[in-house]
Short mmCIF file of C-alpha atoms in Angstrom, two decimals:
data_model
loop_
_atom_site.label_atom_id
_atom_site.label_comp_id
_atom_site.label_asym_id
_atom_site.label_seq_id
_atom_site.Cartn_x
_atom_site.Cartn_y
_atom_site.Cartn_z
CA MET O 1 -19.27 -5.42 40.53
CA SER O 2 -18.31 -1.92 39.42
CA LYS O 3 -20.95 0.51 38.27
CA ASN O 4 -19.44 0.59 34.78
CA GLN O 5 -19.67 -3.20 34.59
CA ALA O 6 -23.24 -3.18 35.85
CA LEU O 7 -24.22 -0.58 33.25
CA PHE O 8 -22.52 -2.55 30.49
CA GLU O 9 -24.35 -5.73 31.42
CA ARG O 10 -27.63 -3.84 31.59
CA ALA O 11 -26.99 -2.18 28.21
CA GLN O 12 -26.36 -5.51 26.49
CA ARG O 13 -29.92 -6.60 27.28
CA THR O 14 -31.47 -3.89 25.11
CA ILE O 15 -28.65 -2.58 22.87
CA PRO O 16 -26.71 -4.90 20.49
CA GLY O 17 -23.30 -5.39 22.07
CA GLY O 18 -24.23 -2.84 24.71
CA VAL O 19 -23.12 0.12 22.58
CA ASN O 20 -24.42 2.32 19.77
CA SER O 21 -21.11 2.43 17.88
CA PRO O 22 -18.85 -0.64 17.81
CA VAL O 23 -15.47 0.70 18.98
CA ARG O 24 -17.05 1.80 22.27
CA ALA O 25 -17.47 -1.86 23.28
CA PHE O 26 -13.70 -2.25 23.97
CA ARG O 27 -13.69 -5.51 21.97
CA SER O 28 -10.23 -4.86 20.48
CA VAL O 29 -8.61 -3.94 23.81
CA GLY O 30 -10.68 -6.02 26.23
CA GLY O 31 -12.14 -4.93 29.52
CA THR O 32 -15.17 -2.91 30.46
CA PRO O 33 -16.23 0.28 28.66
CA ARG O 34 -16.43 3.42 30.74
CA PHE O 35 -19.88 4.97 30.85
CA ILE O 36 -19.45 8.73 30.84
CA GLU O 37 -21.64 11.02 32.92
CA ARG O 38 -20.21 14.48 32.25
CA ALA O 39 -17.40 16.33 30.49
CA GLN O 40 -15.63 19.66 30.88
CA GLY O 41 -12.65 21.12 29.03
CA PRO O 42 -10.06 18.36 28.40
CA TYR O 43 -11.69 15.91 30.85
CA PHE O 44 -14.64 13.61 31.32
CA TRP O 45 -15.90 11.64 34.30
CA ASP O 46 -17.33 8.12 34.31
CA ALA O 47 -20.29 6.67 36.18
CA GLU O 48 -18.07 5.98 39.20
CA GLY O 49 -16.89 9.59 39.39
CA LYS O 50 -13.41 8.89 38.03
CA ARG O 51 -11.84 11.69 35.98
CA TYR O 52 -10.03 11.01 32.70
CA ILE O 53 -7.94 13.19 30.43
CA ASP O 54 -9.84 12.82 27.17
CA TYR O 55 -7.88 12.22 23.96
CA ILE O 56 -10.81 11.17 21.77
CA GLY O 57 -12.82 14.39 22.03
CA SER O 58 -16.02 12.68 20.84
CA TRP O 59 -13.83 11.36 17.99
CA GLY O 60 -12.81 14.81 16.84
CA PRO O 61 -15.56 17.42 17.28
CA MET O 62 -14.49 18.85 20.63
CA ILE O 63 -11.65 20.96 19.23
CA VAL O 64 -12.28 23.76 21.76
CA GLY O 65 -12.83 21.33 24.62
CA HIS O 66 -16.00 20.06 26.22
CA VAL O 67 -18.77 22.51 27.19
CA HIS O 68 -16.94 25.60 25.99
CA PRO O 69 -18.85 28.51 27.58
CA GLU O 70 -19.39 30.36 24.30
CA VAL O 71 -20.64 27.23 22.52
CA LEU O 72 -22.90 26.45 25.46
CA ASP O 73 -24.31 29.98 25.40
CA ALA O 74 -24.98 29.79 21.65
CA VAL O 75 -26.85 26.51 22.06
CA GLN O 76 -28.87 27.70 25.05
CA ARG O 77 -30.01 30.82 23.20
CA VAL O 78 -31.27 28.74 20.26
CA LEU O 79 -32.94 26.13 22.49
CA ALA O 80 -35.38 28.72 23.75
CA ASN O 81 -36.65 29.22 20.20
CA GLY O 82 -37.36 25.56 19.39
CA PHE O 83 -35.50 22.29 18.93
CA SER O 84 -36.32 21.61 15.28
CA VAL O 85 -38.53 23.29 12.68
CA GLY O 86 -38.15 21.38 9.41
CA ALA O 87 -38.08 24.65 7.48
CA PRO O 88 -35.26 26.99 6.41
CA THR O 89 -33.52 29.20 8.98
CA GLU O 90 -31.10 32.09 8.57
CA ALA O 91 -28.51 30.22 10.64
CA GLU O 92 -28.26 27.59 7.88
CA ILE O 93 -27.22 30.33 5.47
CA GLU O 94 -24.67 31.65 7.96
CA ILE O 95 -22.94 28.32 8.49
CA ALA O 96 -22.96 27.62 4.74
CA GLU O 97 -21.34 31.00 4.11
CA GLU O 98 -18.75 30.31 6.80
CA ILE O 99 -17.85 26.89 5.36
CA CYS O 100 -17.56 28.29 1.82
CA LYS O 101 -15.34 31.09 3.12
CA LEU O 102 -13.00 28.78 5.01
CA VAL O 103 -12.77 26.01 2.38
CA PRO O 104 -12.34 27.72 -1.01
CA SER O 105 -12.98 24.54 -3.04
CA ILE O 106 -16.54 24.54 -1.68
CA GLU O 107 -18.72 26.87 -3.73
CA GLN O 108 -22.00 25.41 -2.46
CA VAL O 109 -22.74 23.11 0.49
CA ARG O 110 -25.59 20.90 1.65
CA MET O 111 -25.99 20.20 5.38
CA VAL O 112 -26.74 16.66 6.60
CA SER O 113 -26.71 14.93 9.98
CA SER O 114 -23.79 12.45 9.87
CA GLY O 115 -20.51 11.76 8.12
CA THR O 116 -21.94 8.59 6.62
CA GLU O 117 -24.78 10.60 5.12
CA ALA O 118 -22.29 13.12 3.71
CA THR O 119 -20.09 10.54 1.96
CA MET O 120 -23.04 8.47 0.74
CA SER O 121 -24.65 11.57 -0.76
CA ALA O 122 -21.41 12.83 -2.31
CA LEU O 123 -20.86 9.52 -4.07
CA ARG O 124 -24.42 9.44 -5.38
CA LEU O 125 -23.94 12.98 -6.63
CA ALA O 126 -20.66 12.07 -8.34
CA ARG O 127 -22.34 9.13 -10.06
CA GLY O 128 -25.26 11.29 -11.14
CA PHE O 129 -22.91 13.99 -12.44
CA THR O 130 -20.70 11.62 -14.44
CA ASN O 131 -23.33 9.02 -15.35
CA ARG O 132 -20.81 6.35 -14.29
CA SER O 133 -20.96 3.67 -11.58
CA ARG O 134 -17.46 2.66 -10.45
CA ILE O 135 -15.79 4.29 -7.47
CA ILE O 136 -12.27 3.93 -6.10
CA LYS O 137 -11.51 3.93 -2.39
CA PHE O 138 -8.37 3.04 -0.45
CA GLU O 139 -7.62 0.30 2.02
CA GLY O 140 -7.77 1.53 5.60
CA CYS O 141 -9.86 4.61 4.82
CA TYR O 142 -13.27 4.60 6.45
CA HIS O 143 -16.02 6.66 4.86
CA GLY O 144 -19.02 5.63 6.91
CA HIS O 145 -21.22 2.57 6.64
CA ALA O 146 -22.99 3.03 3.32
CA ASP O 147 -23.08 -0.22 1.32
CA SER O 148 -20.74 0.98 -1.45
CA LEU O 149 -18.05 1.79 1.10
CA LEU O 150 -18.05 -1.37 3.24
CA VAL O 151 -15.76 -3.07 0.75
CA LYS O 152 -12.24 -4.47 0.99
CA ALA O 153 -9.70 -5.23 -1.71
CA GLY O 154 -10.26 -8.17 -4.02
CA SER O 155 -7.74 -10.95 -4.59
CA GLY O 156 -5.92 -8.96 -7.26
CA LEU O 157 -5.38 -5.34 -8.20
CA LEU O 158 -8.12 -5.17 -10.82
CA THR O 159 -10.63 -7.60 -9.31
CA PHE O 160 -13.93 -6.55 -7.85
CA GLY O 161 -14.03 -5.59 -4.20
CA ASN O 162 -15.51 -7.90 -1.59
CA PRO O 163 -18.08 -6.88 1.03
CA THR O 164 -16.71 -6.44 4.55
CA SER O 165 -20.13 -6.53 6.19
CA ALA O 166 -22.99 -8.98 6.10
CA GLY O 167 -25.93 -7.45 4.31
CA VAL O 168 -23.89 -5.77 1.56
CA PRO O 169 -24.83 -7.37 -1.79
CA THR O 170 -21.95 -8.38 -4.03
CA ASP O 171 -23.78 -6.63 -6.88
CA ILE O 172 -23.16 -3.36 -5.03
CA ALA O 173 -19.62 -4.19 -3.91
CA LYS O 174 -18.58 -4.96 -7.49
CA HIS O 175 -18.82 -1.27 -8.33
CA THR O 176 -16.14 -0.40 -5.76
CA THR O 177 -12.43 -0.88 -6.42
CA VAL O 178 -10.13 -0.81 -3.40
CA LEU O 179 -6.49 0.21 -3.81
CA GLU O 180 -3.55 0.60 -1.43
CA TYR O 181 -3.28 3.99 0.25
CA ASN O 182 -0.29 6.05 -0.96
CA ASN O 183 0.35 3.66 -3.87
CA VAL O 184 0.61 5.82 -7.01
CA GLU O 185 1.49 2.88 -9.27
CA GLN O 186 -1.68 1.00 -8.37
CA LEU O 187 -3.74 4.11 -8.92
CA ASN O 188 -2.29 4.67 -12.39
CA GLU O 189 -2.86 1.03 -13.34
CA ALA O 190 -6.49 1.19 -12.21
CA PHE O 191 -7.19 4.28 -14.30
CA LYS O 192 -5.50 2.73 -17.33
CA ALA O 193 -7.69 -0.36 -16.96
CA PHE O 194 -11.08 1.31 -16.52
CA GLY O 195 -10.66 5.05 -16.20
CA ASN O 196 -13.71 5.83 -18.32
CA GLU O 197 -15.90 3.87 -15.89
CA ILE O 198 -14.75 5.72 -12.77
CA ALA O 199 -17.31 8.15 -11.41
CA SER O 200 -15.29 9.12 -8.37
CA VAL O 201 -12.25 8.61 -6.22
CA ILE O 202 -12.87 9.11 -2.50
CA VAL O 203 -10.00 9.45 -0.04
CA GLU O 204 -9.16 10.64 3.44
CA PRO O 205 -6.29 13.06 2.68
CA VAL O 206 -5.25 12.54 6.30
CA ALA O 207 -6.53 9.14 7.34
CA GLY O 208 -7.77 8.72 10.88
CA ASN O 209 -9.60 5.41 10.86
CA MET O 210 -6.62 3.10 10.46
CA ASN O 211 -4.85 5.32 12.98
CA LEU O 212 -3.32 8.56 11.74
CA VAL O 213 -1.72 8.09 8.33
CA ARG O 214 -0.76 11.04 6.16
CA ALA O 215 -1.19 10.95 2.42
CA MET O 216 2.05 11.55 0.55
CA PRO O 217 1.89 14.71 -1.61
CA GLU O 218 2.73 12.77 -4.77
CA PHE O 219 -0.18 10.43 -4.08
CA LEU O 220 -2.75 13.22 -3.77
CA ASN O 221 -1.27 15.01 -6.79
CA ALA O 222 -1.65 11.82 -8.81
CA LEU O 223 -5.29 11.55 -7.70
CA ARG O 224 -5.96 15.09 -8.89
CA GLU O 225 -4.18 14.50 -12.21
CA ARG O 226 -5.94 11.20 -12.99
CA CYS O 227 -9.36 12.60 -12.11
CA ASN O 228 -8.71 15.58 -14.37
CA GLU O 229 -7.54 13.31 -17.16
CA TYR O 230 -10.52 10.95 -17.04
CA GLY O 231 -13.28 13.30 -15.93
CA SER O 232 -13.77 11.59 -12.57
CA VAL O 233 -14.90 13.44 -9.44
CA LEU O 234 -12.27 13.71 -6.70
CA ILE O 235 -13.86 13.59 -3.24
CA PHE O 236 -11.88 14.48 -0.14
CA ASP O 237 -13.45 12.90 2.93
CA GLU O 238 -12.53 15.49 5.53
CA VAL O 239 -15.20 14.45 8.02
CA MET O 240 -12.41 13.79 10.50
CA CYS O 241 -9.50 15.97 9.35
CA GLY O 242 -11.53 18.96 8.18
CA PHE O 243 -10.85 21.95 10.48
CA ARG O 244 -8.71 19.54 12.55
CA VAL O 245 -5.39 19.69 10.72
CA ALA O 246 -5.74 23.31 9.56
CA LEU O 247 -8.38 25.99 9.24
CA GLY O 248 -8.88 25.08 5.58
CA GLY O 249 -8.54 21.36 6.21
CA ALA O 250 -6.07 18.94 4.67
CA GLN O 251 -6.65 20.45 1.24
CA GLN O 252 -5.10 23.66 2.56
CA VAL O 253 -2.10 21.75 3.92
CA TYR O 254 -1.50 19.95 0.62
CA GLY O 255 -2.57 22.74 -1.71
CA ILE O 256 -4.88 20.44 -3.68
CA LYS O 257 -8.42 21.33 -4.66
CA PRO O 258 -10.94 18.45 -4.68
CA ASP O 259 -14.20 18.59 -6.61
CA LEU O 260 -16.31 17.64 -3.58
CA THR O 261 -15.53 17.67 0.14
CA CYS O 262 -17.28 15.85 2.97
CA LEU O 263 -17.22 17.50 6.39
CA GLY O 264 -18.46 16.58 9.86
CA LYS O 265 -17.23 16.40 13.45
CA VAL O 266 -15.99 19.97 14.07
CA ILE O 267 -18.76 21.65 12.06
CA GLY O 268 -21.30 20.33 14.58
CA GLY O 269 -19.34 21.36 17.65
CA GLY O 270 -20.36 18.07 19.28
CA MET O 271 -23.90 18.02 17.87
CA PRO O 272 -24.96 15.66 15.03
CA ALA O 273 -24.07 17.65 11.91
CA ALA O 274 -22.15 17.07 8.71
CA ALA O 275 -22.06 18.45 5.18
CA PHE O 276 -20.89 17.87 1.64
CA GLY O 277 -20.09 20.53 -0.90
CA GLY O 278 -17.92 21.58 -3.78
CA ARG O 279 -18.11 22.90 -7.32
CA SER O 280 -21.40 24.63 -8.01
CA ASP O 281 -21.82 22.88 -11.38
CA ILE O 282 -21.75 19.52 -9.60
CA MET O 283 -23.92 20.63 -6.69
CA ALA O 284 -26.52 21.88 -9.19
CA HIS O 285 -27.35 18.23 -9.93
CA LEU O 286 -28.96 17.87 -6.49
CA VAL O 287 -32.70 18.14 -6.05
CA PRO O 288 -34.52 20.49 -6.23
CA LEU O 289 -32.29 21.76 -9.05
CA GLY O 290 -31.28 18.45 -10.61
CA GLY O 291 -32.10 14.77 -10.62
CA VAL O 292 -29.87 13.44 -7.79
CA TYR O 293 -32.09 12.88 -4.77
CA GLN O 294 -30.97 13.73 -1.23
CA ALA O 295 -33.04 14.87 1.74
CA GLY O 296 -32.96 14.88 5.54
CA THR O 297 -35.57 15.79 8.14
CA LEU O 298 -33.03 17.15 10.63
CA SER O 299 -30.53 18.55 8.12
CA GLY O 300 -29.49 22.01 9.27
CA ASN O 301 -31.00 21.46 12.71
CA PRO O 302 -30.85 24.84 14.49
CA ILE O 303 -29.22 23.49 17.66
CA ALA O 304 -26.48 21.68 15.74
CA VAL O 305 -25.94 24.69 13.50
CA ALA O 306 -25.59 26.99 16.52
CA ALA O 307 -22.96 24.76 18.13
CA GLY O 308 -21.09 24.32 14.86
CA LEU O 309 -21.16 27.96 13.82
CA LYS O 310 -19.83 29.15 17.17
CA THR O 311 -17.08 26.52 17.04
CA LEU O 312 -16.09 27.65 13.54
CA GLN O 313 -15.88 31.21 14.84
CA LEU O 314 -13.73 30.22 17.81
CA ILE O 315 -11.16 28.35 15.74
CA GLN O 316 -10.55 31.46 13.63
CA ARG O 317 -9.10 33.37 16.55
CA PRO O 318 -5.45 34.42 16.03
CA GLY O 319 -2.93 31.74 16.95
CA PHE O 320 -5.53 29.01 17.50
CA TYR O 321 -4.00 26.46 15.14
CA ASP O 322 -0.40 27.31 16.01
CA ASP O 323 -1.15 26.64 19.67
CA LEU O 324 -3.17 23.49 18.90
CA ALA O 325 -0.43 22.01 16.71
CA LYS O 326 2.22 22.93 19.30
CA GLN O 327 0.40 21.13 22.11
CA THR O 328 -0.29 18.07 19.95
CA ARG O 329 3.36 17.91 18.88
CA LYS O 330 4.44 18.28 22.51
CA LEU O 331 2.27 15.29 23.41
CA VAL O 332 3.68 12.98 20.73
CA ASP O 333 7.28 14.12 21.25
CA ASP O 334 7.05 13.58 25.01
CA LEU O 335 5.47 10.15 24.57
CA SER O 336 8.15 9.17 22.05
CA ALA O 337 10.89 10.24 24.45
CA ALA O 338 9.32 8.24 27.29
CA ALA O 339 9.11 5.16 25.07
CA ARG O 340 12.76 5.53 24.04
CA ASP O 341 13.82 5.78 27.67
CA ALA O 342 11.94 2.54 28.38
CA LYS O 343 13.34 0.94 25.20
CA VAL O 344 9.84 0.16 23.92
CA PRO O 345 9.41 0.05 20.11
CA PHE O 346 7.22 3.08 19.46
CA SER O 347 6.65 5.98 17.09
CA ALA O 348 4.15 8.81 16.89
CA ASP O 349 3.01 11.49 14.50
CA SER O 350 0.76 14.53 14.55
CA ILE O 351 -0.71 17.10 12.21
CA GLY O 352 -2.73 20.00 13.57
CA GLY O 353 -4.85 18.63 16.41
CA MET O 354 -4.72 14.96 15.31
CA PHE O 355 -2.16 12.39 16.40
CA GLY O 356 -1.27 8.74 15.98
CA LEU O 357 0.51 6.34 18.35
CA TYR O 358 2.17 3.26 16.84
CA PHE O 359 3.87 0.41 18.66
CA MET O 360 6.46 -0.01 15.93
CA ASN O 361 9.74 1.70 15.06
CA ARG O 362 8.48 3.78 12.13
CA VAL O 363 5.56 6.01 11.27
CA PRO O 364 3.37 3.96 8.89
CA GLU O 365 2.31 5.03 5.40
CA SER O 366 -0.35 2.41 4.63
CA PHE O 367 -2.86 0.05 6.20
CA ALA O 368 -0.51 -2.90 5.59
CA GLN O 369 2.21 -1.15 7.60
CA ILE O 370 -0.24 -0.23 10.35
CA GLN O 371 -1.10 -3.91 10.73
CA GLN O 372 2.54 -4.67 11.58
CA GLY O 373 2.22 -2.80 14.88
CA ASP O 374 2.29 -4.61 18.22
CA THR O 375 -1.39 -4.61 19.22
CA LYS O 376 -0.72 -6.56 22.42
CA ARG O 377 1.64 -3.84 23.62
CA PHE O 378 -0.84 -1.18 22.60
CA ASN O 379 -3.62 -2.90 24.56
CA ALA O 380 -1.41 -3.13 27.66
CA PHE O 381 -0.46 0.55 27.30
CA PHE O 382 -4.09 1.55 26.79
CA HIS O 383 -5.22 -0.14 30.00
CA ALA O 384 -2.28 1.17 32.02
CA MET O 385 -3.16 4.71 30.94
CA LEU O 386 -6.89 4.17 31.41
CA ASP O 387 -6.42 2.86 34.94
CA ALA O 388 -4.35 5.97 35.71
CA GLY O 389 -6.98 8.33 34.30
CA VAL O 390 -5.89 8.93 30.69
CA TYR O 391 -8.36 7.91 27.99
CA PHE O 392 -6.88 7.14 24.56
CA ALA O 393 -8.88 5.58 21.75
CA PRO O 394 -9.76 1.96 22.67
CA SER O 395 -8.22 0.61 19.46
CA ALA O 396 -4.77 0.53 17.87
CA PHE O 397 -6.45 1.61 14.63
CA GLU O 398 -7.86 4.99 15.63
CA ALA O 399 -6.33 8.47 15.64
CA GLY O 400 -6.40 10.65 18.72
CA PHE O 401 -7.33 14.29 19.23
CA VAL O 402 -6.12 17.24 21.26
CA SER O 403 -8.25 20.31 22.03
CA SER O 404 -7.36 23.90 22.84
CA ALA O 405 -8.16 23.01 26.46
CA HIS O 406 -5.20 20.59 26.65
CA ASP O 407 -2.69 22.93 28.25
CA ASP O 408 0.81 22.15 29.53
CA VAL O 409 -0.55 20.92 32.85
CA VAL O 410 -2.68 18.32 31.06
CA ILE O 411 0.11 17.23 28.71
CA ASP O 412 2.62 16.98 31.56
CA GLU O 413 0.21 14.86 33.61
CA THR O 414 -0.21 12.57 30.60
CA LEU O 415 3.56 12.22 30.24
CA ALA O 416 4.06 11.42 33.91
CA THR O 417 1.48 8.66 33.60
CA ALA O 418 2.98 7.40 30.34
CA ARG O 419 6.44 6.98 31.84
CA GLY O 420 5.05 4.40 34.24
CA ALA O 421 3.02 2.72 31.50
CA PHE O 422 6.01 2.37 29.18
CA ALA O 423 8.19 1.12 32.03
CA SER O 424 5.64 -1.63 32.73
CA LEU O 425 5.75 -2.69 29.07
CA ALA O 426 9.52 -3.01 29.16
CA ALA O 427 9.51 -5.12 32.32
#
């Protein structure tokens, strides 16, 4: 028995499913999860000492690579002064100022500890601000595991949503309407039907949790227009794409200003940190100023803030995003060429440091199109790459990530491995 297998069997005795986040269990691809012991730059090593090129990057945060020396130094300096204090620190002000500077739609920001906490709090704030209950989300977008968001589409366009998790009461799910991503017609119909009930629309402007799917500009423009027309709060969930697709996030790419933005991943530099922020008149409804309650013992934790602040400083260096986008595009272009040579149905897309791999002949625009991909071929490709030391997301429904540490040597090694993997799929 391998050490990874032994650890997995041991973990299942005390941890549900053997993991602390479901996708890590490899259920959708099969096989044994790799238990990671250390990471450095674009690589990590498992419990058996095997090295992998890492294309998940802790699911997005490691934009400057693992254990960047400047981030490590920033964390070590703060560690000597205490792990957590539960009182204000100057560093919290500094990271808030940095976020507000980089994302102009954010006038004020509240730090939290996870993306789920950020989206949950933003929705509560939107409801408190508008004094309405209904929210709109889109099929395939994941906004964390708060009850209101674990909802799928109903049987018809204007029906109530249905819970997608046990433990979510239907009385909560009924306040969530789920529409098709990138479908402007559905959006307009929903607002015509109950626009005055809609507190908020929440969307991933670049989706990463059904794989990478870009929003069409006309879709996001329609969201902004309908929210303006009906007085609803537009929330961009940029927990994943914020600081990943551009320095100012997806809202910079599309030139659209949301009312509230949720951030995470990169702003913690690998530590547990997230945030939500936006218009100051909306944020003023939070306690201690207003009546919308939100609190967190470890919010603004000094260690997480140190890692995040240094990461935000590093990504502002000249040429950072040009180089990151270039390397990510090189990866997807090289993989696409290798698939074509092997005559394997395949497409790929990237934006900034995010990418998507699809075992189908077109880049998808919705969750329904994503579901048409060949998951069996993806699973075979995933394991062929994994066995050869390249770690992609263990699911056909997750985006991938490139860091500034993924140089040409790393990309070329990935391509050499992929040629063999695609050839085995064509056999």
